Every structure is written in structure tokens, then in C-alpha cells.
JSON list of C-alpha atoms in Angstrom, two decimals:
[
{"chain": "A", "resi": 1081, "resn": "MET", "atom": "CA", "xyz": [20.35, 3.12, 12.18]},
{"chain": "A", "resi": 1082, "resn": "GLY", "atom": "CA", "xyz": [16.99, 4.79, 11.63]},
{"chain": "A", "resi": 1083, "resn": "SER", "atom": "CA", "xyz": [14.01, 4.75, 13.92]},
{"chain": "A", "resi": 1084, "resn": "LYS", "atom": "CA", "xyz": [11.66, 1.93, 12.96]},
{"chain": "A", "resi": 1085, "resn": "ASN", "atom": "CA", "xyz": [7.94, 2.55, 12.63]},
{"chain": "A", "resi": 1086, "resn": "GLN", "atom": "CA", "xyz": [4.96, 0.36, 11.88]},
{"chain": "A", "resi": 1087, "resn": "PHE", "atom": "CA", "xyz": [1.54, 1.34, 10.60]},
{"chain": "A", "resi": 1088, "resn": "VAL", "atom": "CA", "xyz": [-1.38, -1.10, 10.33]},
{"chain": "A", "resi": 1089, "resn": "ALA", "atom": "CA", "xyz": [-4.77, -0.58, 8.69]},
{"chain": "A", "resi": 1090, "resn": "ARG", "atom": "CA", "xyz": [-7.31, -3.40, 9.01]},
{"chain": "A", "resi": 1091, "resn": "SER", "atom": "CA", "xyz": [-10.86, -3.73, 7.65]},
{"chain": "A", "resi": 1092, "resn": "ARG", "atom": "CA", "xyz": [-13.42, -6.48, 7.21]},
{"chain": "A", "resi": 1093, "resn": "ILE", "atom": "CA", "xyz": [-14.45, -6.58, 3.55]},
{"chain": "A", "resi": 1094, "resn": "GLN", "atom": "CA", "xyz": [-17.52, -8.36, 2.14]},
{"chain": "A", "resi": 1095, "resn": "ALA", "atom": "CA", "xyz": [-15.65, -10.51, -0.40]},
{"chain": "A", "resi": 1096, "resn": "SER", "atom": "CA", "xyz": [-13.67, -13.70, -0.22]},
{"chain": "A", "resi": 1097, "resn": "ALA", "atom": "CA", "xyz": [-9.93, -13.35, 0.37]},
{"chain": "A", "resi": 1098, "resn": "GLU", "atom": "CA", "xyz": [-9.31, -14.84, -3.09]},
{"chain": "A", "resi": 1099, "resn": "GLU", "atom": "CA", "xyz": [-11.62, -12.34, -4.83]},
{"chain": "A", "resi": 1100, "resn": "LEU", "atom": "CA", "xyz": [-10.12, -9.38, -3.04]},
{"chain": "A", "resi": 1101, "resn": "PHE", "atom": "CA", "xyz": [-6.60, -10.61, -3.77]},
{"chain": "A", "resi": 1102, "resn": "ARG", "atom": "CA", "xyz": [-7.43, -10.90, -7.50]},
{"chain": "A", "resi": 1103, "resn": "TRP", "atom": "CA", "xyz": [-8.86, -7.35, -7.47]},
{"chain": "A", "resi": 1104, "resn": "HIS", "atom": "CA", "xyz": [-5.56, -6.07, -6.07]},
{"chain": "A", "resi": 1105, "resn": "ALA", "atom": "CA", "xyz": [-3.67, -7.99, -8.77]},
{"chain": "A", "resi": 1106, "resn": "GLU", "atom": "CA", "xyz": [-5.67, -6.46, -11.66]},
{"chain": "A", "resi": 1107, "resn": "PRO", "atom": "CA", "xyz": [-3.98, -3.86, -13.87]},
{"chain": "A", "resi": 1108, "resn": "GLY", "atom": "CA", "xyz": [-4.69, -0.34, -12.63]},
{"chain": "A", "resi": 1109, "resn": "ALA", "atom": "CA", "xyz": [-5.11, -1.31, -8.98]},
{"chain": "A", "resi": 1110, "resn": "LEU", "atom": "CA", "xyz": [-2.46, 1.17, -7.85]},
{"chain": "A", "resi": 1111, "resn": "GLU", "atom": "CA", "xyz": [-4.21, 4.04, -9.62]},
{"chain": "A", "resi": 1112, "resn": "ARG", "atom": "CA", "xyz": [-7.66, 2.97, -8.33]},
{"chain": "A", "resi": 1113, "resn": "LEU", "atom": "CA", "xyz": [-6.36, 3.08, -4.77]},
{"chain": "A", "resi": 1114, "resn": "ALA", "atom": "CA", "xyz": [-4.54, 6.42, -5.04]},
{"chain": "A", "resi": 1115, "resn": "PRO", "atom": "CA", "xyz": [-6.48, 9.21, -3.31]},
{"chain": "A", "resi": 1116, "resn": "PRO", "atom": "CA", "xyz": [-7.26, 12.22, -5.51]},
{"chain": "A", "resi": 1117, "resn": "TRP", "atom": "CA", "xyz": [-5.32, 14.51, -3.15]},
{"chain": "A", "resi": 1118, "resn": "GLU", "atom": "CA", "xyz": [-2.21, 12.28, -3.49]},
{"chain": "A", "resi": 1119, "resn": "PRO", "atom": "CA", "xyz": [-1.92, 11.95, -7.27]},
{"chain": "A", "resi": 1120, "resn": "ILE", "atom": "CA", "xyz": [0.64, 9.42, -8.41]},
{"chain": "A", "resi": 1121, "resn": "GLU", "atom": "CA", "xyz": [2.22, 9.26, -11.83]},
{"chain": "A", "resi": 1122, "resn": "VAL", "atom": "CA", "xyz": [3.07, 5.73, -12.92]},
{"chain": "A", "resi": 1123, "resn": "GLU", "atom": "CA", "xyz": [6.36, 5.79, -14.81]},
{"chain": "A", "resi": 1124, "resn": "GLU", "atom": "CA", "xyz": [6.93, 2.04, -15.16]},
{"chain": "A", "resi": 1125, "resn": "ARG", "atom": "CA", "xyz": [3.94, -0.24, -14.70]},
{"chain": "A", "resi": 1126, "resn": "SER", "atom": "CA", "xyz": [4.71, -3.39, -12.74]},
{"chain": "A", "resi": 1127, "resn": "PRO", "atom": "CA", "xyz": [3.73, -6.45, -14.79]},
{"chain": "A", "resi": 1128, "resn": "GLY", "atom": "CA", "xyz": [2.01, -7.90, -11.72]},
{"chain": "A", "resi": 1129, "resn": "ILE", "atom": "CA", "xyz": [2.42, -8.53, -8.00]},
{"chain": "A", "resi": 1130, "resn": "ARG", "atom": "CA", "xyz": [4.52, -11.71, -8.13]},
{"chain": "A", "resi": 1131, "resn": "ASP", "atom": "CA", "xyz": [8.02, -11.98, -6.70]},
{"chain": "A", "resi": 1132, "resn": "GLY", "atom": "CA", "xyz": [10.47, -9.84, -8.66]},
{"chain": "A", "resi": 1133, "resn": "ASP", "atom": "CA", "xyz": [7.87, -7.69, -10.45]},
{"chain": "A", "resi": 1134, "resn": "ARG", "atom": "CA", "xyz": [9.05, -4.07, -10.35]},
{"chain": "A", "resi": 1135, "resn": "GLY", "atom": "CA", "xyz": [7.53, -0.69, -11.03]},
{"chain": "A", "resi": 1136, "resn": "ALA", "atom": "CA", "xyz": [8.21, 3.02, -10.62]},
{"chain": "A", "resi": 1137, "resn": "MET", "atom": "CA", "xyz": [6.06, 6.04, -9.93]},
{"chain": "A", "resi": 1138, "resn": "ARG", "atom": "CA", "xyz": [6.40, 9.70, -9.04]},
{"chain": "A", "resi": 1139, "resn": "VAL", "atom": "CA", "xyz": [4.76, 10.78, -5.80]},
{"chain": "A", "resi": 1140, "resn": "PRO", "atom": "CA", "xyz": [4.22, 14.27, -4.38]},
{"chain": "A", "resi": 1141, "resn": "LEU", "atom": "CA", "xyz": [6.50, 15.41, -1.58]},
{"chain": "A", "resi": 1142, "resn": "GLY", "atom": "CA", "xyz": [5.65, 19.00, -0.81]},
{"chain": "A", "resi": 1143, "resn": "PRO", "atom": "CA", "xyz": [6.19, 21.03, -3.99]},
{"chain": "A", "resi": 1144, "resn": "PHE", "atom": "CA", "xyz": [8.36, 18.26, -5.50]},
{"chain": "A", "resi": 1145, "resn": "ARG", "atom": "CA", "xyz": [7.70, 14.91, -7.16]},
{"chain": "A", "resi": 1146, "resn": "ILE", "atom": "CA", "xyz": [9.93, 12.08, -5.98]},
{"chain": "A", "resi": 1147, "resn": "ARG", "atom": "CA", "xyz": [10.64, 8.90, -7.96]},
{"chain": "A", "resi": 1148, "resn": "TRP", "atom": "CA", "xyz": [9.68, 5.76, -6.04]},
{"chain": "A", "resi": 1149, "resn": "VAL", "atom": "CA", "xyz": [10.93, 2.41, -7.35]},
{"chain": "A", "resi": 1150, "resn": "PHE", "atom": "CA", "xyz": [9.44, -0.73, -5.81]},
{"chain": "A", "resi": 1151, "resn": "GLU", "atom": "CA", "xyz": [9.64, -4.49, -6.12]},
{"chain": "A", "resi": 1152, "resn": "HIS", "atom": "CA", "xyz": [7.11, -7.15, -5.14]},
{"chain": "A", "resi": 1153, "resn": "CYS", "atom": "CA", "xyz": [8.07, -10.17, -3.04]},
{"chain": "A", "resi": 1154, "resn": "ASP", "atom": "CA", "xyz": [6.68, -12.76, -0.60]},
{"chain": "A", "resi": 1155, "resn": "TYR", "atom": "CA", "xyz": [3.82, -13.63, -2.97]},
{"chain": "A", "resi": 1156, "resn": "ILE", "atom": "CA", "xyz": [1.36, -16.20, -1.63]},
{"chain": "A", "resi": 1157, "resn": "GLU", "atom": "CA", "xyz": [-1.56, -16.75, -4.02]},
{"chain": "A", "resi": 1158, "resn": "GLY", "atom": "CA", "xyz": [-4.82, -15.47, -2.54]},
{"chain": "A", "resi": 1159, "resn": "ARG", "atom": "CA", "xyz": [-3.26, -14.50, 0.80]},
{"chain": "A", "resi": 1160, "resn": "GLN", "atom": "CA", "xyz": [-0.47, -11.91, 0.60]},
{"chain": "A", "resi": 1161, "resn": "PHE", "atom": "CA", "xyz": [2.09, -9.94, -1.35]},
{"chain": "A", "resi": 1162, "resn": "ARG", "atom": "CA", "xyz": [4.62, -7.33, -0.28]},
{"chain": "A", "resi": 1163, "resn": "ASP", "atom": "CA", "xyz": [6.13, -4.33, -1.99]},
{"chain": "A", "resi": 1164, "resn": "ILE", "atom": "CA", "xyz": [9.46, -2.96, -0.89]},
{"chain": "A", "resi": 1165, "resn": "GLN", "atom": "CA", "xyz": [10.98, 0.37, -1.81]},
{"chain": "A", "resi": 1166, "resn": "LEU", "atom": "CA", "xyz": [14.21, 0.07, -3.79]},
{"chain": "A", "resi": 1167, "resn": "SER", "atom": "CA", "xyz": [14.60, 3.84, -3.97]},
{"chain": "A", "resi": 1168, "resn": "GLY", "atom": "CA", "xyz": [12.33, 6.67, -2.92]},
{"chain": "A", "resi": 1169, "resn": "PRO", "atom": "CA", "xyz": [11.37, 9.04, -0.13]},
{"chain": "A", "resi": 1170, "resn": "PHE", "atom": "CA", "xyz": [11.89, 6.64, 2.80]},
{"chain": "A", "resi": 1171, "resn": "ARG", "atom": "CA", "xyz": [15.01, 5.14, 4.25]},
{"chain": "A", "resi": 1172, "resn": "ARG", "atom": "CA", "xyz": [13.08, 1.84, 4.32]},
{"chain": "A", "resi": 1173, "resn": "TRP", "atom": "CA", "xyz": [9.54, 0.90, 3.27]},
{"chain": "A", "resi": 1174, "resn": "GLU", "atom": "CA", "xyz": [7.96, -2.56, 3.31]},
{"chain": "A", "resi": 1175, "resn": "HIS", "atom": "CA", "xyz": [4.22, -2.80, 2.68]},
{"chain": "A", "resi": 1176, "resn": "THR", "atom": "CA", "xyz": [2.63, -6.19, 3.30]},
{"chain": "A", "resi": 1177, "resn": "HIS", "atom": "CA", "xyz": [-0.88, -6.72, 1.90]},
{"chain": "A", "resi": 1178, "resn": "LEU", "atom": "CA", "xyz": [-2.66, -9.52, 3.82]},
{"chain": "A", "resi": 1179, "resn": "PHE", "atom": "CA", "xyz": [-5.98, -11.19, 2.91]},
{"chain": "A", "resi": 1180, "resn": "THR", "atom": "CA", "xyz": [-7.33, -13.44, 5.68]},
{"chain": "A", "resi": 1181, "resn": "PRO", "atom": "CA", "xyz": [-10.60, -15.35, 5.22]},
{"chain": "A", "resi": 1182, "resn": "ASP", "atom": "CA", "xyz": [-13.35, -14.44, 7.68]},
{"chain": "A", "resi": 1183, "resn": "GLY", "atom": "CA", "xyz": [-16.13, -16.78, 6.59]},
{"chain": "A", "resi": 1184, "resn": "PRO", "atom": "CA", "xyz": [-16.92, -17.86, 3.02]},
{"chain": "A", "resi": 1185, "resn": "GLU", "atom": "CA", "xyz": [-17.83, -14.40, 1.68]},
{"chain": "A", "resi": 1186, "resn": "ALA", "atom": "CA", "xyz": [-15.73, -12.02, 3.77]},
{"chain": "A", "resi": 1187, "resn": "CYS", "atom": "CA", "xyz": [-12.12, -11.40, 4.66]},
{"chain": "A", "resi": 1188, "resn": "ILE", "atom": "CA", "xyz": [-9.87, -9.19, 6.71]},
{"chain": "A", "resi": 1189, "resn": "LEU", "atom": "CA", "xyz": [-7.80, -6.83, 4.58]},
{"chain": "A", "resi": 1190, "resn": "GLU", "atom": "CA", "xyz": [-4.69, -5.74, 6.42]},
{"chain": "A", "resi": 1191, "resn": "ASP", "atom": "CA", "xyz": [-2.06, -3.31, 5.20]},
{"chain": "A", "resi": 1192, "resn": "ARG", "atom": "CA", "xyz": [1.05, -3.54, 7.36]},
{"chain": "A", "resi": 1193, "resn": "ILE", "atom": "CA", "xyz": [3.77, -1.00, 6.67]},
{"chain": "A", "resi": 1194, "resn": "ASP", "atom": "CA", "xyz": [7.20, -1.11, 8.26]},
{"chain": "A", "resi": 1195, "resn": "TYR", "atom": "CA", "xyz": [9.15, 2.04, 7.49]},
{"chain": "A", "resi": 1196, "resn": "GLU", "atom": "CA", "xyz": [12.03, 4.29, 8.48]},
{"chain": "A", "resi": 1197, "resn": "LEU", "atom": "CA", "xyz": [12.21, 7.98, 7.71]},
{"chain": "A", "resi": 1198, "resn": "PRO", "atom": "CA", "xyz": [15.37, 9.67, 6.47]},
{"chain": "A", "resi": 1199, "resn": "LEU", "atom": "CA", "xyz": [17.57, 11.23, 9.17]},
{"chain": "A", "resi": 1200, "resn": "GLY", "atom": "CA", "xyz": [16.62, 8.61, 11.79]},
{"chain": "A", "resi": 1201, "resn": "ALA", "atom": "CA", "xyz": [15.44, 10.03, 15.12]},
{"chain": "A", "resi": 1202, "resn": "VAL", "atom": "CA", "xyz": [15.66, 13.59, 13.79]},
{"chain": "A", "resi": 1203, "resn": "GLY", "atom": "CA", "xyz": [13.44, 12.63, 10.82]},
{"chain": "A", "resi": 1204, "resn": "ASN", "atom": "CA", "xyz": [10.95, 10.99, 13.20]},
{"chain": "A", "resi": 1205, "resn": "PHE", "atom": "CA", "xyz": [10.91, 14.05, 15.43]},
{"chain": "A", "resi": 1206, "resn": "LEU", "atom": "CA", "xyz": [10.45, 16.48, 12.54]},
{"chain": "A", "resi": 1207, "resn": "GLY", "atom": "CA", "xyz": [8.12, 14.49, 10.30]},
{"chain": "A", "resi": 1208, "resn": "GLY", "atom": "CA", "xyz": [6.96, 11.33, 12.04]},
{"chain": "A", "resi": 1209, "resn": "TRP", "atom": "CA", "xyz": [3.60, 12.76, 13.09]},
{"chain": "A", "resi": 1210, "resn": "LEU", "atom": "CA", "xyz": [3.00, 14.08, 9.57]},
{"chain": "A", "resi": 1211, "resn": "VAL", "atom": "CA", "xyz": [3.74, 10.70, 7.94]},
{"chain": "A", "resi": 1212, "resn": "ARG", "atom": "CA", "xyz": [1.50, 8.88, 10.41]},
{"chain": "A", "resi": 1213, "resn": "ARG", "atom": "CA", "xyz": [-1.37, 11.32, 9.82]},
{"chain": "A", "resi": 1214, "resn": "LYS", "atom": "CA", "xyz": [-0.93, 10.96, 6.07]},
{"chain": "A", "resi": 1215, "resn": "LEU", "atom": "CA", "xyz": [-0.94, 7.14, 6.29]},
{"chain": "A", "resi": 1216, "resn": "LEU", "atom": "CA", "xyz": [-4.13, 7.18, 8.39]},
{"chain": "A", "resi": 1217, "resn": "ARG", "atom": "CA", "xyz": [-5.90, 9.35, 5.82]},
{"chain": "A", "resi": 1218, "resn": "VAL", "atom": "CA", "xyz": [-4.61, 7.48, 2.74]},
{"chain": "A", "resi": 1219, "resn": "PHE", "atom": "CA", "xyz": [-5.45, 4.02, 4.07]},
{"chain": "A", "resi": 1220, "resn": "ALA", "atom": "CA", "xyz": [-8.89, 5.07, 5.32]},
{"chain": "A", "resi": 1221, "resn": "TYR", "atom": "CA", "xyz": [-9.54, 6.14, 1.72]},
{"chain": "A", "resi": 1222, "resn": "ARG", "atom": "CA", "xyz": [-8.05, 2.97, 0.22]},
{"chain": "A", "resi": 1223, "resn": "HIS", "atom": "CA", "xyz": [-10.07, 0.67, 2.47]},
{"chain": "A", "resi": 1224, "resn": "ARG", "atom": "CA", "xyz": [-13.28, 2.63, 1.79]},
{"chain": "A", "resi": 1225, "resn": "VAL", "atom": "CA", "xyz": [-12.72, 2.45, -2.00]},
{"chain": "A", "resi": 1226, "resn": "THR", "atom": "CA", "xyz": [-11.98, -1.27, -1.71]},
{"chain": "A", "resi": 1227, "resn": "ALA", "atom": "CA", "xyz": [-15.13, -1.97, 0.34]},
{"chain": "A", "resi": 1228, "resn": "GLU", "atom": "CA", "xyz": [-17.26, 0.06, -2.11]},
{"chain": "A", "resi": 1229, "resn": "ALA", "atom": "CA", "xyz": [-15.80, -1.76, -5.13]},
{"chain": "A", "resi": 1230, "resn": "MET", "atom": "CA", "xyz": [-16.53, -5.16, -3.58]},
{"chain": "A", "resi": 1231, "resn": "ALA", "atom": "CA", "xyz": [-20.08, -4.09, -2.61]},
{"chain": "A", "resi": 1232, "resn": "ALA", "atom": "CA", "xyz": [-20.71, -2.93, -6.20]},
{"chain": "A", "resi": 1233, "resn": "ARG", "atom": "CA", "xyz": [-19.54, -6.30, -7.55]},
{"chain": "A", "resi": 1234, "resn": "HIS", "atom": "CA", "xyz": [-21.98, -8.15, -5.31]},
{"chain": "A", "resi": 1235, "resn": "GLN", "atom": "CA", "xyz": [-25.10, -6.13, -6.16]}
]
């Protein structure tokens, strides 16, 4: 059994939970949220974020590009969706996107990722710090881009 890890990024965004949820469901959301230093290549566009919708992308891993196949599940309109890795760089990856109202025109955006690295404890020892640092940087970018997009919509 691998070593289980959890990463959580949480931000208050000036938009209703429903509006922010819809923005995440729009075509191209994955590309909009990908940092320029972590270019992704969408191979199969997911038709949406509802249960059973699948997609595939290539992501950088050192000098290589790894195919990552994912499926959406646990869809709750306006509140959450989850993507799980079917195949890719992790032993296990479950990313839950949560949208919690915080007043009529704001919400809490939370990205909760439960993951296991390949090679279990050895993988955690060798690369756990690197993955955590990468997640911190990527999700700081994603939350900043999201907040800026919502602010631009409300001007």
C-alpha cells in the first residue's frame, strides 16, 4: 500500500458558488487554469464535468510527457465535482473541487487532492517534497487566475 497524502488549497472568491462552478464547467477551463510553466496538451477533451465524463492529457514529468487519463464523478450542481486519475503519473489521484457559498456574492473555492506517489514510502521520501512544492505553486496560480477572472466579470 502506498503512502497517502492530502493537499488542500482554499480561497475566498468574489463570485457566487454557482457562478464559479459554471466557470469551471465551461469548455477550456482546464487550459485556462494550467500555469505557463506546466504546459498541458489536451489529447481527449472531456465533454463536461458530470459523472462519467472522461478526458486525457499529456503532462510534463521531467524531460518526458506522461499521458494522464481522468474521469469525473461525484457531481453536485453548483457545489462540487471530482476528477480521478484512471492512468497517469500517480499511484492514486482524486481531486475534489468544492464551491461553498460565503454570502450572496462570494464563495470559498477549495481544491482537495488525495494522492499516492508511485513506490509508496520510497516515492514519498524521494519525491514527496517536490510534489508538495509543485502543488503549492500550481494551485496558488490557479486560485489567482480564478479570482482575477471573477473580478474582471464583475467590473
